[in-house]
Each structure stands twice: as C-alpha cells, then as structure tokens.
Coordinates of C-alpha atoms in Angstrom, one line a residue:
X1 CA -0.2 0.0 -0.1
X2 CA 1.2 3.4 -1.0
X3 CA 2.3 5.6 2.2
X4 CA -0.4 8.4 0.9
X5 CA -3.2 5.7 0.7
X6 CA -1.9 4.8 4.3
X7 CA -2.3 8.2 5.8
X8 CA -6.0 8.4 3.9
X9 CA -7.0 5.1 5.3
X10 CA -6.0 6.1 9.1
X11 CA -7.5 9.6 8.7
X12 CA -10.8 8.2 7.2
X13 CA -11.2 6.0 10.4
X14 CA -9.7 8.8 12.9
X15 CA -11.2 12.0 11.8
X16 CA -15.0 12.5 12.2
X17 CA -17.1 15.2 10.8
X18 CA -16.0 17.2 13.9
X19 CA -12.5 16.4 13.7
X20 CA -10.4 14.2 15.9
X21 CA -12.2 12.9 18.7
X22 CA -9.0 12.7 21.2
X23 CA -5.5 13.4 21.3
X24 CA -4.8 9.6 21.0
X25 CA -6.5 10.0 17.5
X26 CA -4.2 13.0 16.3
X27 CA -1.2 10.9 17.6
X28 CA -2.2 8.3 15.2
X29 CA -2.6 10.4 12.3
X30 CA 0.7 12.2 13.5
X31 CA 2.7 8.8 13.5
X32 CA 1.6 7.9 10.0
X33 CA 2.0 11.5 8.7
X34 CA 5.8 11.4 10.1
X35 CA 6.4 8.4 7.6
X36 CA 5.6 10.5 4.3
X37 CA 8.3 11.8 2.2
X38 CA 8.6 13.8 -0.7
X39 CA 8.9 10.7 -3.1
X40 CA 5.4 9.3 -1.4
X41 CA 3.8 12.6 -2.8
X42 CA 5.4 13.2 -6.2
X43 CA 7.8 15.9 -4.8
X44 CA 11.1 14.2 -5.1
X45 CA 12.8 16.2 -7.2
X46 CA 11.6 19.5 -6.0
X47 CA 13.2 18.1 -2.8
X48 CA 16.5 17.6 -4.5
X49 CA 16.5 20.8 -5.8
X50 CA 16.4 22.3 -2.5
X51 CA 19.1 20.5 -1.2
X52 CA 21.6 22.2 -3.5
X53 CA 19.6 25.3 -3.3
X54 CA 21.2 28.9 -2.7
X55 CA 19.6 32.1 -2.0
X56 CA 20.3 34.7 -5.2
X57 CA 22.5 37.6 -4.3
X58 CA 21.3 40.8 -5.2
X59 CA 23.5 42.9 -7.4
X60 CA 22.9 46.3 -5.9
X61 CA 20.0 48.0 -4.0
X62 CA 18.4 49.6 -6.9
X63 CA 18.0 46.3 -8.7
X64 CA 14.6 45.6 -9.5
X65 CA 13.5 42.0 -9.2
X66 CA 10.4 40.6 -10.9
X67 CA 7.4 39.7 -8.3
X68 CA 8.3 36.2 -6.8
X69 CA 6.6 32.7 -8.0
X70 CA 3.0 32.4 -6.4
X71 CA 2.4 29.8 -3.7
X72 CA 1.1 26.7 -5.4
X73 CA -1.4 24.3 -3.7
X74 CA -1.6 20.8 -4.7
X75 CA -4.8 19.0 -3.9
X76 CA -5.1 15.6 -2.8
X77 CA -8.4 14.9 -1.4
X78 CA -11.3 16.9 0.4
X79 CA -14.5 15.3 2.0
X80 CA -17.0 17.7 3.6
X81 CA -19.0 15.2 4.9
X82 CA -19.3 11.9 3.8
X83 CA -21.5 9.0 5.3
X84 CA -21.1 5.2 5.1
X85 CA -23.5 2.5 6.4
X86 CA -24.8 -0.9 5.6
X87 CA -27.6 0.3 3.3
X88 CA -25.1 1.5 0.8
X89 CA -23.9 -2.0 0.2
X90 CA -27.5 -3.5 -0.2
X91 CA -27.5 -3.5 -3.9
X92 CA -24.3 -5.8 -4.5
X93 CA -25.3 -8.0 -1.3
X94 CA -28.8 -8.5 -3.3
X95 CA -27.2 -9.4 -6.4
X96 CA -24.8 -11.6 -4.9
X97 CA -27.5 -13.8 -3.1
X98 CA -29.7 -13.9 -5.9
X99 CA -26.9 -15.2 -8.1
X100 CA -25.8 -17.9 -5.6
X101 CA -29.4 -19.1 -4.9
X102 CA -33.1 -18.7 -3.6
X103 CA -32.5 -19.9 -0.2
X104 CA -29.6 -17.0 0.6
X105 CA -32.3 -14.5 -1.1
X106 CA -34.9 -15.6 1.3
X107 CA -32.7 -15.2 4.2
X108 CA -31.6 -11.6 3.3
X109 CA -35.2 -10.8 2.8
X110 CA -36.0 -12.0 6.5
X111 CA -33.1 -10.1 7.9
X112 CA -34.4 -6.8 6.1
X113 CA -37.9 -7.5 7.7
X114 CA -36.7 -7.7 11.1
X115 CA -38.1 -4.6 12.9
X116 CA -34.9 -4.2 15.0
X117 CA -32.7 -3.9 12.0
X118 CA -31.7 0.0 12.1
X119 CA -29.1 0.9 9.7
X120 CA -28.5 4.5 11.4
X121 CA -26.9 3.1 14.3
X122 CA -24.1 1.7 12.0
X123 CA -23.6 4.9 10.1
X124 CA -20.1 6.8 10.5
X125 CA -19.2 10.2 9.1
X126 CA -15.6 11.7 8.2
X127 CA -14.5 15.0 7.1
X128 CA -11.0 16.0 6.0
X129 CA -8.9 17.4 3.6
X130 CA -5.4 16.9 2.5
X131 CA -3.2 18.9 0.1
X132 CA 0.4 20.2 0.0
X133 CA 1.7 23.8 -0.3
X134 CA 4.7 24.5 -2.4
X135 CA 6.3 28.0 -1.1
X136 CA 8.9 29.7 -3.0
X137 CA 11.8 31.0 -1.1
X138 CA 10.8 34.3 1.0
X139 CA 7.2 34.0 0.1
X140 CA 4.8 34.4 3.1
X141 CA 1.4 32.8 4.0
X142 CA -0.1 35.6 6.3
X143 CA -1.3 34.6 9.5
X144 CA -4.7 33.0 9.2
X145 CA -7.2 31.0 11.3
X146 CA -9.1 27.3 11.2
X147 CA -12.0 28.1 13.0
X148 CA -13.2 24.9 15.0
X149 CA -10.7 23.1 13.0
X150 CA -7.6 20.9 13.9
X151 CA -4.5 21.2 11.5
X152 CA -1.6 18.5 11.5
X153 CA 1.3 19.4 9.2
X154 CA 4.2 18.1 7.8
X155 CA 7.5 20.0 6.6
X156 CA 8.3 17.9 3.4
X157 CA 11.4 19.9 2.7
X158 CA 13.1 23.2 3.0
X159 CA 13.3 25.4 5.8
X160 CA 10.6 27.7 7.3
X161 CA 9.7 30.1 10.1
X162 CA 6.3 29.4 11.4
X163 CA 4.5 31.7 13.9
X164 CA 1.5 30.1 15.7
X165 CA -1.1 31.2 18.2
X166 CA -4.1 30.3 20.0
X167 CA -6.8 32.7 20.9
X168 CA -6.6 33.8 24.7
X169 CA -9.9 33.1 26.7
X170 CA -11.6 36.2 27.8
X171 CA -14.4 36.0 30.5
X172 CA -15.4 39.5 29.8
X173 CA -18.3 41.2 28.3
X174 CA -16.6 44.2 26.8
X175 CA -16.7 44.6 23.1
X176 CA -12.9 43.9 21.7
X177 CA -14.2 44.6 18.0
X178 CA -11.9 42.5 15.9
X179 CA -8.9 42.8 17.8
X180 CA -8.2 40.0 20.2
X181 CA -5.5 38.4 22.3
X182 CA -3.7 35.5 21.4
X183 CA -1.2 33.1 23.1
X184 CA 2.2 32.4 21.4
X185 CA 2.3 28.7 20.6
X186 CA 5.6 28.7 18.4
X187 CA 7.7 31.1 16.8
X188 CA 10.8 29.8 15.1
X189 CA 12.3 28.0 12.4
X190 CA 11.7 24.5 11.3
X191 CA 13.9 22.3 9.1
X192 CA 13.1 19.3 7.0
X193 CA 13.5 16.3 7.7
X194 CA 11.3 16.5 11.0
X195 CA 8.1 15.1 12.3
X196 CA 4.7 16.3 12.0
X197 CA 3.1 18.7 14.2
X198 CA -0.1 20.2 15.1
X199 CA -0.1 23.9 14.9
X200 CA -2.1 26.5 16.6
X201 CA -5.6 27.8 15.4
X202 CA -3.8 30.8 14.0
X203 CA -0.7 30.7 12.2
X204 CA 1.7 32.2 9.6
X205 CA 4.7 30.9 7.7
X206 CA 7.6 32.6 5.9
X207 CA 10.0 30.4 3.6
X208 CA 13.5 30.6 4.8
X209 CA 14.2 28.4 1.3
X210 CA 11.7 26.8 -1.1
X211 CA 9.7 24.3 1.2
X212 CA 6.7 22.0 0.7
X213 CA 3.9 21.6 3.9
X214 CA 1.6 18.8 3.6
X215 CA -1.6 20.0 5.5
X216 CA -4.4 17.6 6.8
X217 CA -7.7 20.0 8.1
X218 CA -10.2 18.4 10.0
X219 CA -12.9 19.2 9.3
X220 CA -12.1 21.4 6.1
X221 CA -13.2 25.1 5.6
X222 CA -16.9 25.5 5.2
X223 CA -18.6 29.0 4.8
X224 CA -22.0 27.0 5.4
X225 CA -20.9 25.7 8.8
X226 CA -19.2 28.7 9.9
X227 CA -15.8 28.0 9.2
X228 CA -14.4 30.2 6.7
X229 CA -10.6 31.9 6.6
X230 CA -9.9 35.2 7.9
X231 CA -6.7 36.9 8.0
X232 CA -4.8 38.4 10.6
X233 CA -1.8 41.0 11.4
X234 CA -0.1 41.5 14.9
X235 CA -0.4 44.8 16.3
X236 CA 2.2 46.8 18.4
X237 CA -0.2 47.3 21.7
X238 CA -0.2 46.4 24.7
X239 CA -3.3 45.7 27.1
X240 CA -5.0 48.9 27.2
X241 CA -8.4 47.2 28.5
X242 CA -6.6 45.6 31.5
X243 CA -8.5 42.2 31.0
X244 CA -5.2 40.5 31.0
X245 CA -3.8 42.2 33.8
X246 CA -2.0 39.8 36.5
X247 CA -3.2 37.0 34.4
X248 CA -0.3 36.4 32.3
X249 CA 3.1 37.6 31.1
X250 CA 2.8 40.0 28.1
X251 CA 5.4 38.1 26.4
X252 CA 3.1 35.3 26.3
X253 CA 0.5 36.8 24.1
X254 CA 0.1 39.4 21.3
X255 CA -2.8 41.4 19.7
X256 CA -4.2 40.1 16.6
X257 CA -6.5 42.4 14.3
X258 CA -8.6 41.0 11.2
X259 CA -7.7 42.7 7.8
X260 CA -7.5 41.7 4.0
X261 CA -4.3 40.9 2.6
X262 CA -2.8 42.7 -0.5
X263 CA -3.6 41.4 -3.8
X264 CA 0.1 40.3 -3.9
X265 CA -0.8 37.1 -1.8
X266 CA -1.8 34.4 -4.5
X267 CA -2.2 31.0 -4.0
X268 CA -2.6 29.0 -7.4
X269 CA -3.9 25.5 -8.0
X270 CA -1.3 22.9 -8.9
X271 CA -1.2 19.5 -10.2
X272 CA -0.7 16.7 -7.7
X273 CA 1.7 14.0 -9.0
X274 CA 1.7 11.6 -6.4
X275 CA 0.1 8.4 -6.3
X276 CA -3.9 8.4 -6.8
X277 CA -6.0 7.6 -3.8
X278 CA -8.6 4.7 -3.8
X279 CA -11.5 5.6 -2.1

C-alpha cells in the first residue's frame, strides 16, 4: 500500500465530521504522517533541488526584481462530510445472493424485515482535506485562522519560519471589536526532515528556502458551517483594557487584528503528481 494511501485510510477512520475525537486519535494520524516523504507525494525532484539551493544575491540595492513565484497548492483529497452505512452495500449484497441461490435470498429478505434492524446505528461520518503547499523562498502565508478545525502539518522539504497562536480565552463582556489577544504557541524556524506537528488555530509561515508543507484539515473550511478563513496581523499594542492584567506575562500573548491581505498574496492550484488515492 502506498504511504499516502495509508495516511488516507488512517484519517478516514480517525477523523470525524467534527474533527479528531481525542488526543490519541491525533497521535495516530501524526505517526503515519511522520513517515511521509517527498517521494511519496511526487515531490522528489523538488526536494533534491532544494538540497543544493542557494539564495540569489542582489546585484545592488537599486536592482528591481520581478514578483516572486506564486504559492502553489496541490490538492490531494477533500471530503466535507461523507457517511457510510450498510444500506450503501445492499444492492451488491442482493445481487450476490440472488445469483447464488434462492435460499440465500430468502434469508436476506428475512433480515431486512426484522423490526429491530436499524441502519442509522451503523453509520459513521468523516470529514477532512489533504493537500500540499509549495512555497517559494521568501514567500509568506499570512496569519490565518482555522475556526473549529484541527491542523496537522508535515514539512516535507526546505526550511520555514512558523508563527503560531491560539486565542486567549476571555471571560469579559466588553466589546473588543476585531482585535483579540492570542497566546504564542510557536515562533521559530523548522527544517526538514522533521516530525509532523499540530499548529495553533492561527498561524503564518515564511519560507526561508523553497519548501513544501503537507496539511491535513479536519474538518475542512466550510462557510456554510461557519468555518471560513480570516486573515490577521499583529498589532504593536499592550493591554489597554486591562483584561489580561495579572493573568499572564505580556511576552506570552499578542494582539491580532483581522484584515484583508494585499492583492500580491496569491495561491494557485497546481497538479498533484503523486500516487492516486483509492476511495
């Protein structure tokens, strides 16, 4: 079985329509994601190129460079909500028994007529998205959120600086508008090879070298379910309202303001060239 197929199978049985049900489930997915390499998803050539990559030197400060290549997203799989139950397999089962013998058909009909047969009790639902961001050197994915979602990521090749935050819980009735405090989860560089990681609800990435990040979102974005992507920027402000006073050190949190990124921020869809998944 291909490594990416194994990852899909583990995600399918581990991630429900509301995301992972426990920390143990997240660890199960991380263990399999840890084993994914660039060659498992069709990125071996790109990974080899990065190993010998050197940052271009500017000729002088007046040199005008063209805009950097766009960030590219290679879509592997998405299922916003998919239910599986025994009723889905009844046509196949019926044909099988009919072709075998009339006695088997009668047995099947008897089972279907049983009053305590409840298909709904056997139904399970999963919801996830799997994809790869290929990010050119110096390009930035701005701070963005993942409301009600779990993000499990693996840096496949390259080096990236990650800033990650979680919202600071506030038991306060005052209106903070679109400015909210967030706890610092991670702020540092990560180099491949490395293990899979669970990032904070809000995070940003800056590519130090060309890099690729495999993301698993559970559940995926859905405007219909209130999970839409918003962008944020850090404000150089302290705690004017005093709501965090004596509760935490100022170095442990930042203030984030929602905003709209500039038109220069572009993510283009790219062709996934790895093994095809069998659903």
